[in-house]
């Protein structure tokens, strides 16, 4: 294989196919080891490596880290798991010539490139089934949009021409259409999801794109090369429309609710207890009725999480946690009912009882789902060790100074410290042997940090924390007794109460910190929905069992995890 030098533009490489749907990529990959690089619709157009391995086609997101422009260094770095590269060709050369696995969890190896036939497409073919919003390059003569509703939502995205790309597009009939969805691993592991967008109906072509570009992302520094943005820099959605008359531009993109300016509010007499958990609407992946732990759903979720870097998953979790806590996205109706401006204030008040119960259930449900990601690995020992490593990396991405989502961090650490997981001695030994850095970070950084947070200490400055650790105060206000000797428990009680007062006082600063981290972030609708409490409740207990009392559901699922743990590593 002729692999280009680092400085060459990857758009000119034969293994780069430009905008290409998942279905057409799968049709091109015939043998194990075949691979190509494409611009994925569901990742906003930035590169995804598609590779056939063990008769399945896997798709790996290439995470792009933007750097501040400086002379003599690249404007961005590219990575799959650990190592970062100055360019995409350098990454491909390293993994192909060195026969390195694209991910530890799958063991997939890319060895034979599928070369592009003809010039790079300038847009996704209109007859291709969409798997998310797409980026397109402007034609010389005119601009046009995707014919699918997902494409209509992203009209007005500023684009740049790829160097050396031709003006013509490959005919849609050149490749056979397949009805296969994403092909995933055959082991139930992590949890991800499906749902926000309906893609069945066709839209209409727009004659002209709007000339005014949407606001640019501030999550990452701008890329001086002008190449397509990373997944976290997808353009804002615009309201869905049935069609736009010729000669008229699409409406201006609206800012998402987590970027809305906070109104000046004062205390009002509360009217009722408020819930920030959205109603359990039908989920696209689960349907109206589902059984607990459906294998097909778990396979799909596993593939979804493999396609996302821990940093991206952490921002998705932060967004959902902020909404569940009432820190962002509080409606006027909710504010009028609860009488205060933030859920961080509400949970310290008597009429915050419902919110406190919802937060405790969410914490435990996320921890159970994380434990299932490890205990559901019935394959090789290395697979379970890779699942442990994935949870550790997610916890590192959630810690203070990073995403700063401490409730999410508590849930992930709860999964790692759960007795059914911590007793897996061979799995933890394999983690220390194969992923030493992750094992050291867990023991030396994450465990002491979590212990300090549970004791009412630890970092809580709104500058490095976006969403504070509220579980100790919530448990205390719900009547749970503090563990330990009487003198230590009294000190811990005072620290917890003092921390709760600080959380209520600094709620506006936490809101600013969370909004600052999420500014410009455009979540993947499927992953965002998979992290909601309602989806996880349906996934773990099914549509019928989800309505049972929380204590009953928790007890039953703990027994399930105990059985799975014993099967993996029986007691001697």
XYZ file of C-alpha atoms in Angstrom:
572
model
C 0.000 0.000 0.000
C 1.249 3.453 -0.896
C 0.746 5.536 2.230
C 1.221 9.304 1.817
C 3.494 11.519 3.869
C 2.170 13.493 6.810
C 1.995 16.805 5.031
C -0.263 15.587 2.206
C -3.950 16.371 2.249
C -5.945 13.236 3.077
C -8.617 14.254 0.548
C -6.173 13.260 -2.181
C -5.545 9.756 -0.823
C -6.988 6.770 -2.713
C -8.469 5.248 0.461
C -10.459 8.426 1.214
C -13.937 8.280 -0.354
C -15.322 11.605 0.842
C -19.055 11.806 1.664
C -20.217 8.191 1.665
C -23.116 6.586 3.495
C -22.689 3.720 5.922
C -24.644 1.360 3.662
C -22.501 2.037 0.582
C -19.314 1.718 2.605
C -20.430 -1.701 3.832
C -21.133 -2.783 0.243
C -17.576 -1.886 -0.792
C -15.884 -3.873 1.986
C -15.872 -7.535 0.925
C -13.088 -9.301 2.863
C -11.701 -9.169 6.378
C -9.110 -6.402 6.563
C -10.677 -4.260 3.813
C -10.993 -0.652 4.920
C -11.745 2.840 3.681
C -12.016 6.303 5.176
C -15.179 8.301 4.565
C -16.909 11.475 5.655
C -19.764 10.288 7.860
C -23.136 11.989 7.885
C -23.793 11.173 11.519
C -20.401 12.639 12.514
C -20.874 15.951 10.748
C -18.647 14.977 7.858
C -15.408 14.330 9.682
C -13.499 11.077 9.048
C -14.674 7.608 10.045
C -12.692 4.448 9.308
C -14.930 1.630 8.041
C -13.355 -1.833 8.221
C -14.621 -5.359 7.649
C -13.533 -7.722 10.405
C -14.748 -11.221 11.168
C -17.558 -10.921 8.630
C -18.870 -7.697 10.203
C -18.345 -4.098 9.134
C -17.248 -1.824 11.973
C -17.088 1.967 11.919
C -14.499 3.840 14.004
C -14.754 7.549 14.674
C -11.469 9.430 14.222
C -11.355 11.947 17.031
C -9.951 15.325 15.995
C -8.279 17.593 18.567
C -7.942 21.193 17.387
C -4.813 23.108 18.402
C -4.095 26.782 18.661
C -2.399 27.768 15.377
C 1.351 28.181 15.802
C 4.178 28.184 13.274
C 5.793 24.821 12.723
C 3.079 22.631 14.224
C -0.172 21.127 12.882
C -3.520 22.797 13.440
C -5.089 19.553 14.648
C -4.251 16.075 15.917
C -6.051 12.856 14.996
C -6.530 9.811 17.220
C -8.515 6.604 17.574
C -7.731 5.547 21.137
C -4.458 6.608 22.760
C -1.810 7.843 20.348
C -2.310 11.132 18.511
C -1.033 11.874 14.989
C -0.374 15.171 13.176
C -2.475 14.144 10.176
C -4.973 11.525 9.074
C -2.543 9.942 6.566
C -0.025 9.522 9.382
C -2.650 7.749 11.491
C -3.640 5.428 8.642
C -0.007 4.643 7.809
C 0.773 3.747 11.424
C -2.201 1.436 11.855
C -1.908 -0.256 8.430
C 1.848 -0.761 8.149
C 2.140 -1.741 11.810
C -0.938 -4.014 11.663
C -2.209 -2.350 14.836
C -5.709 -3.007 16.116
C -8.127 -0.139 15.462
C -9.600 -0.695 18.921
C -8.738 -2.961 21.828
C -12.363 -3.982 22.243
C -12.817 -5.339 18.703
C -9.318 -6.397 17.687
C -10.057 -5.213 14.132
C -7.023 -4.738 11.861
C -7.080 -2.689 8.651
C -4.775 -4.213 6.031
C -6.173 -3.652 2.501
C -7.447 -0.254 1.354
C -10.462 -0.074 -0.932
C -9.449 2.581 -3.411
C -11.789 5.274 -4.617
C -13.103 4.999 -8.178
C -13.299 8.444 -9.724
C -13.289 11.880 -8.067
C -14.482 12.514 -4.525
C -18.197 13.120 -4.234
C -19.144 16.650 -3.387
C -22.254 15.609 -1.456
C -24.040 12.517 -0.261
C -26.070 10.847 -2.992
C -29.711 11.778 -2.749
C -30.865 8.164 -2.925
C -28.705 7.132 0.040
C -30.471 6.289 3.250
C -29.319 8.911 5.770
C -27.736 8.031 9.071
C -27.508 11.597 10.373
C -26.847 15.190 9.279
C -24.380 15.636 6.452
C -21.855 18.251 5.458
C -21.653 19.152 1.785
C -19.263 21.094 -0.363
C -20.602 23.906 -2.580
C -20.883 23.215 -6.279
C -19.356 25.738 -8.641
C -22.597 26.439 -10.454
C -25.129 26.151 -7.620
C -25.700 25.022 -4.073
C -28.100 22.287 -3.124
C -29.107 20.365 -0.042
C -29.608 16.756 0.860
C -33.075 15.536 -0.076
C -33.658 13.957 3.302
C -35.173 15.719 6.322
C -31.839 15.416 8.137
C -30.260 17.421 5.377
C -32.954 20.111 5.530
C -32.189 20.641 9.175
C -28.620 21.587 8.390
C -29.035 24.006 5.511
C -26.694 26.945 5.646
C -23.645 25.072 6.873
C -20.475 26.817 5.658
C -18.216 24.490 3.678
C -14.944 24.470 1.785
C -13.907 22.639 -1.359
C -11.538 19.741 -0.974
C -8.351 20.343 -2.930
C -8.257 18.450 -6.154
C -11.836 17.222 -6.044
C -13.779 17.227 -9.283
C -17.114 18.845 -9.980
C -18.927 15.660 -10.910
C -20.395 13.098 -8.534
C -20.443 9.338 -8.807
C -23.832 8.054 -10.007
C -26.039 6.709 -7.296
C -26.480 3.472 -9.197
C -22.752 2.749 -9.254
C -22.959 0.927 -5.951
C -25.590 -1.607 -4.868
C -27.889 -0.481 -2.097
C -28.090 -2.688 0.956
C -30.677 -2.745 3.640
C -28.256 -3.561 6.410
C -28.003 -1.331 9.399
C -24.803 -0.848 11.338
C -23.139 -4.229 11.854
C -21.921 -4.503 15.400
C -20.176 -6.856 17.765
C -21.976 -9.958 18.892
C -21.574 -9.409 22.597
C -23.801 -7.298 24.824
C -21.584 -4.589 26.244
C -21.988 -0.833 26.778
C -25.034 1.222 26.407
C -25.733 3.920 23.833
C -29.012 4.392 21.884
C -31.267 5.644 19.190
C -34.026 8.074 18.660
C -34.259 11.822 18.241
C -34.753 12.077 14.508
C -37.277 10.438 12.167
C -35.827 9.727 8.778
C -38.574 7.965 6.877
C -40.129 10.814 4.896
C -38.463 12.614 2.038
C -38.097 16.359 2.034
C -37.750 18.713 -0.894
C -34.719 20.231 -2.501
C -33.960 23.841 -1.729
C -32.963 25.975 -4.666
C -30.570 28.112 -2.683
C -28.806 27.854 0.655
C -28.859 30.824 3.018
C -25.938 33.144 2.596
C -25.522 33.993 6.248
C -23.535 31.233 8.015
C -24.620 29.948 11.429
C -22.617 30.805 14.488
C -19.402 28.861 14.704
C -18.563 26.449 17.448
C -16.560 27.646 20.403
C -16.059 24.179 21.886
C -12.813 23.858 19.945
C -10.476 26.412 18.516
C -11.055 27.183 14.831
C -9.127 25.126 12.339
C -7.001 27.267 10.061
C -7.056 24.637 7.306
C -10.773 25.106 6.712
C -11.430 21.383 6.699
C -14.748 19.958 7.871
C -15.392 20.425 11.622
C -15.286 17.658 14.208
C -18.355 15.872 15.489
C -18.653 18.251 18.420
C -18.806 21.166 15.995
C -21.893 20.164 14.015
C -23.953 23.098 12.821
C -27.079 24.012 14.803
C -30.390 22.526 13.773
C -33.058 24.672 12.195
C -36.799 24.036 12.522
C -38.077 21.262 10.288
C -39.850 22.482 7.192
C -41.901 20.723 4.534
C -40.382 22.767 1.763
C -39.088 26.181 0.850
C -40.228 28.086 -2.230
C -37.611 28.522 -4.929
C -35.482 31.604 -4.471
C -36.081 31.789 -0.707
C -33.492 30.865 1.867
C -34.055 28.606 4.858
C -34.771 30.129 8.290
C -31.888 31.126 10.508
C -30.622 28.378 12.877
C -31.984 28.617 16.389
C -29.698 28.301 19.383
C -30.322 25.124 21.420
C -31.923 25.397 24.824
C -28.653 24.843 26.686
C -27.244 28.011 25.059
C -30.223 30.241 25.896
C -29.542 33.267 28.065
C -30.702 33.007 31.661
C -33.455 35.391 32.651
C -33.334 37.525 35.775
C -35.538 35.721 38.249
C -36.457 36.168 41.849
C -37.983 33.807 44.362
C -41.679 33.025 43.954
C -43.946 30.933 46.123
C -43.669 27.304 44.944
C -46.813 25.774 43.514
C -45.955 22.072 43.121
C -43.103 19.602 43.020
C -41.307 19.609 39.677
C -39.838 16.797 37.575
C -37.026 17.431 35.122
C -37.116 13.931 33.650
C -38.761 14.088 30.227
C -41.780 11.814 29.740
C -41.080 8.297 28.566
C -42.010 8.816 24.941
C -41.585 5.865 22.566
C -37.895 5.299 21.866
C -36.791 4.582 18.332
C -34.607 1.624 19.273
C -36.830 0.113 21.958
C -40.214 0.659 20.321
C -43.469 0.871 22.212
C -42.878 -2.477 23.965
C -39.605 -4.188 24.829
C -38.233 -6.949 27.011
C -35.376 -6.414 29.470
C -31.851 -6.490 28.023
C -32.770 -7.301 24.441
C -29.659 -8.689 22.774
C -30.106 -6.822 19.493
C -30.468 -3.504 21.301
C -27.359 -4.137 23.399
C -25.360 -4.960 20.245
C -26.457 -1.711 18.640
C -25.604 0.295 21.744
C -22.188 -1.327 21.903
C -21.444 -0.205 18.369
C -22.687 3.299 19.097
C -20.318 3.694 22.036
C -17.389 2.293 20.061
C -17.881 5.105 17.549
C -17.576 7.837 20.193
C -14.476 9.024 21.973
C -14.742 9.242 25.804
C -14.540 13.041 25.576
C -17.560 13.163 23.293
C -19.498 10.718 25.480
C -18.662 12.832 28.545
C -20.179 15.950 26.950
C -23.319 14.001 26.049
C -23.601 12.822 29.645
C -23.015 16.347 30.960
C -25.822 17.680 28.778
C -28.309 15.037 29.948
C -27.249 15.399 33.604
C -27.662 19.187 33.479
C -31.208 18.751 32.220
C -32.023 16.034 34.774
C -30.702 18.240 37.597
C -32.557 21.332 36.421
C -29.387 23.324 35.875
C -30.037 23.938 32.169
C -33.208 23.832 30.113
C -35.612 24.895 32.868
C -38.845 26.060 31.243
C -40.896 29.014 32.422
C -43.631 26.640 33.555
C -41.162 24.605 35.637
C -39.626 27.734 37.105
C -43.036 29.099 38.052
C -43.935 25.818 39.759
C -40.736 25.346 41.744
C -40.270 28.984 42.727
C -36.462 29.075 42.346
C -34.219 29.486 39.340
C -32.260 26.227 39.474
C -32.609 22.604 40.438
C -29.496 22.987 42.610
C -31.565 25.289 44.821
C -34.696 23.173 44.581
C -33.060 19.976 45.842
C -32.185 21.690 49.154
C -35.823 22.667 49.813
C -38.673 20.585 51.236
C -40.625 20.597 47.964
C -37.579 19.217 46.145
C -38.419 15.694 47.348
C -39.392 14.428 43.893
C -36.240 15.831 42.301
C -34.064 14.196 44.961
C -35.643 10.804 44.328
C -35.184 11.198 40.576
C -31.505 12.063 41.014
C -30.896 9.054 43.270
C -32.618 6.748 40.789
C -30.609 8.199 37.922
C -27.325 7.716 39.787
C -28.089 4.069 40.571
C -29.478 3.327 37.090
C -26.394 4.700 35.349
C -24.172 2.681 37.695
C -26.117 -0.510 36.935
C -25.836 0.140 33.205
C -22.084 0.686 33.516
C -21.674 -2.544 35.483
C -23.652 -4.377 32.809
C -21.195 -3.075 30.203
C -18.494 -5.138 31.943
C -20.465 -8.127 33.218
C -22.225 -8.542 29.875
C -18.913 -9.351 28.163
C -19.069 -13.126 27.841
C -16.151 -13.258 25.412
C -12.389 -13.279 26.017
C -10.827 -11.875 29.172
C -9.222 -9.025 27.198
C -12.670 -7.887 26.128
C -13.774 -7.387 29.723
C -10.508 -5.608 30.508
C -11.136 -3.289 27.545
C -14.629 -2.566 28.905
C -13.096 -1.662 32.274
C -10.615 0.570 30.530
C -13.426 2.310 28.636
C -15.215 3.137 31.899
C -11.980 4.440 33.448
C -11.348 6.675 30.429
C -14.912 7.976 30.615
C -14.452 8.755 34.311
C -11.262 10.669 33.496
C -13.143 12.652 30.848
C -15.846 13.527 33.418
C -13.564 14.605 36.260
C -13.006 18.214 37.415
C -11.012 20.214 34.918
C -12.373 18.160 32.008
C -16.143 17.919 31.436
C -16.621 18.558 35.166
C -19.751 16.359 35.434
C -19.452 15.024 38.975
C -22.835 13.193 39.068
C -21.771 11.370 35.893
C -18.383 10.648 37.455
C -20.103 9.253 40.561
C -22.241 6.945 38.423
C -19.272 5.574 36.457
C -17.247 5.092 39.632
C -20.265 3.409 41.194
C -20.171 0.873 38.379
C -16.439 0.243 38.770
C -16.685 -0.102 42.555
C -19.821 -2.277 42.517
C -19.121 -5.576 44.346
C -20.081 -7.664 41.328
C -17.415 -5.847 39.279
C -14.702 -5.328 41.877
C -14.590 -9.073 42.659
C -13.436 -9.935 39.114
C -9.801 -10.484 40.085
C -8.642 -11.932 36.763
C -10.247 -9.087 34.838
C -8.623 -6.401 36.994
C -5.292 -8.216 36.738
C -5.611 -8.175 32.951
C -6.399 -4.456 33.086
C -3.198 -3.788 35.018
C -1.225 -5.911 32.570
C -2.676 -4.590 29.290
C -3.780 -1.062 30.222
C -1.392 -0.011 32.961
C -2.015 3.722 32.640
C -5.770 3.311 33.057
C -5.291 1.025 36.066
C -2.937 3.524 37.737
C -5.296 6.419 37.055
C -8.146 4.481 38.640
C -6.213 3.594 41.793
C -4.175 6.751 42.311
C -6.487 9.489 41.015
C -10.116 8.450 40.627
C -10.638 6.447 43.815
C -9.169 9.124 46.164
C -11.130 11.817 44.310
C -14.406 9.922 44.666
C -13.755 9.235 48.350
C -13.194 12.941 49.013
C -16.343 13.929 47.109
C -18.478 11.428 49.031
C -17.154 12.843 52.313
C -18.234 16.368 51.431
C -14.750 17.508 50.429
C -12.991 17.528 47.078
C -13.101 20.132 44.305
C -16.305 22.122 43.887
C -15.197 25.360 42.268
C -17.500 26.387 39.382
C -14.434 27.079 37.277
C -13.310 23.438 37.117
C -16.679 21.831 37.897
C -19.722 22.262 35.660
C -22.161 20.129 37.660
C -21.360 19.473 41.340
C -21.652 16.223 43.267
C -25.104 16.419 44.858
C -25.561 12.801 45.972
C -24.296 13.257 49.590
C -26.660 16.175 50.238
C -29.555 14.421 48.498
C -29.113 11.254 50.561
C -28.832 13.240 53.769
C -31.987 15.249 53.037
C -33.845 12.021 52.263
C -33.050 10.676 55.717
C -30.160 8.293 55.054
C -27.755 7.857 57.952
C -24.089 8.635 57.496
C -21.683 5.705 57.916
C -18.742 5.654 60.320
C -18.170 6.510 63.999
C -20.307 9.199 65.599
C -17.614 11.895 65.769
C -16.608 11.372 62.117
C -20.210 11.256 60.947
C -20.945 14.563 62.702
C -18.055 16.259 60.934
C -19.167 14.763 57.655
C -22.726 15.951 58.309
C -21.558 19.534 58.815
C -19.393 19.424 55.686
C -22.249 18.044 53.594
C -24.707 20.693 54.803
C -22.177 23.451 54.207
C -21.504 22.116 50.703
C -25.260 22.043 49.996
C -25.565 25.735 50.927
C -22.663 26.569 48.630
C -24.264 24.642 45.761
C -27.502 26.605 46.107
C -25.628 29.906 46.375
C -23.353 29.233 43.392
C -26.040 27.772 41.117
C -25.756 30.658 38.574
C -21.976 30.163 38.364
C -22.367 26.432 37.790
C -24.886 27.185 35.066
C -22.391 29.485 33.360
C -19.645 26.868 33.641
C -21.868 24.155 32.139
C -23.107 26.406 29.343
C -19.528 27.400 28.550
C -18.479 23.751 28.120
C -21.526 22.963 25.978
C -21.398 26.089 23.823
C -21.190 25.023 20.196
C -21.706 21.352 21.078
C -24.230 19.479 18.915
C -25.048 16.082 20.420
C -25.675 12.868 18.573
C -29.445 12.333 19.049
C -29.161 8.576 19.542
C -26.416 8.745 22.148
C -28.117 11.601 23.966
C -31.360 9.629 24.269
C -29.527 6.479 25.374
C -28.182 8.323 28.412
C -31.569 9.502 29.665
C -33.076 7.886 32.741
C -36.229 6.850 30.896
C -34.352 4.965 28.194
C -32.099 3.146 30.665
C -35.096 2.246 32.817
C -36.818 0.641 29.824
C -33.609 -1.045 28.678
C -32.793 -2.696 32.002
C -36.289 -3.682 33.156
C -38.395 -3.707 30.006
C -41.557 -1.786 29.247
C -43.565 -3.696 31.859
C -40.998 -3.894 34.643
C -40.089 -0.196 34.342
C -43.247 0.750 36.229
C -42.420 -1.358 39.312
C -41.262 0.336 42.556
C -37.638 1.442 42.457
C -36.543 -0.710 45.410
C -37.996 -3.833 43.787
C -36.330 -3.100 40.448
C -32.985 -2.438 42.109
C -33.059 -5.655 44.130
C -33.914 -7.800 41.091
C -31.241 -6.303 38.889
C -28.599 -6.656 41.587
C -29.369 -10.376 41.592
C -28.984 -10.471 37.806
C -25.561 -8.819 38.038
C -24.523 -11.244 40.780
C -25.364 -14.219 38.556
C -23.445 -12.703 35.609
C -20.428 -12.032 37.830
C -20.376 -15.592 39.160
C -20.563 -17.016 35.646
C -17.583 -14.964 34.529
C -15.372 -15.807 37.519
C -16.871 -18.473 39.806
C -15.847 -18.608 43.453
C -13.340 -21.332 44.212
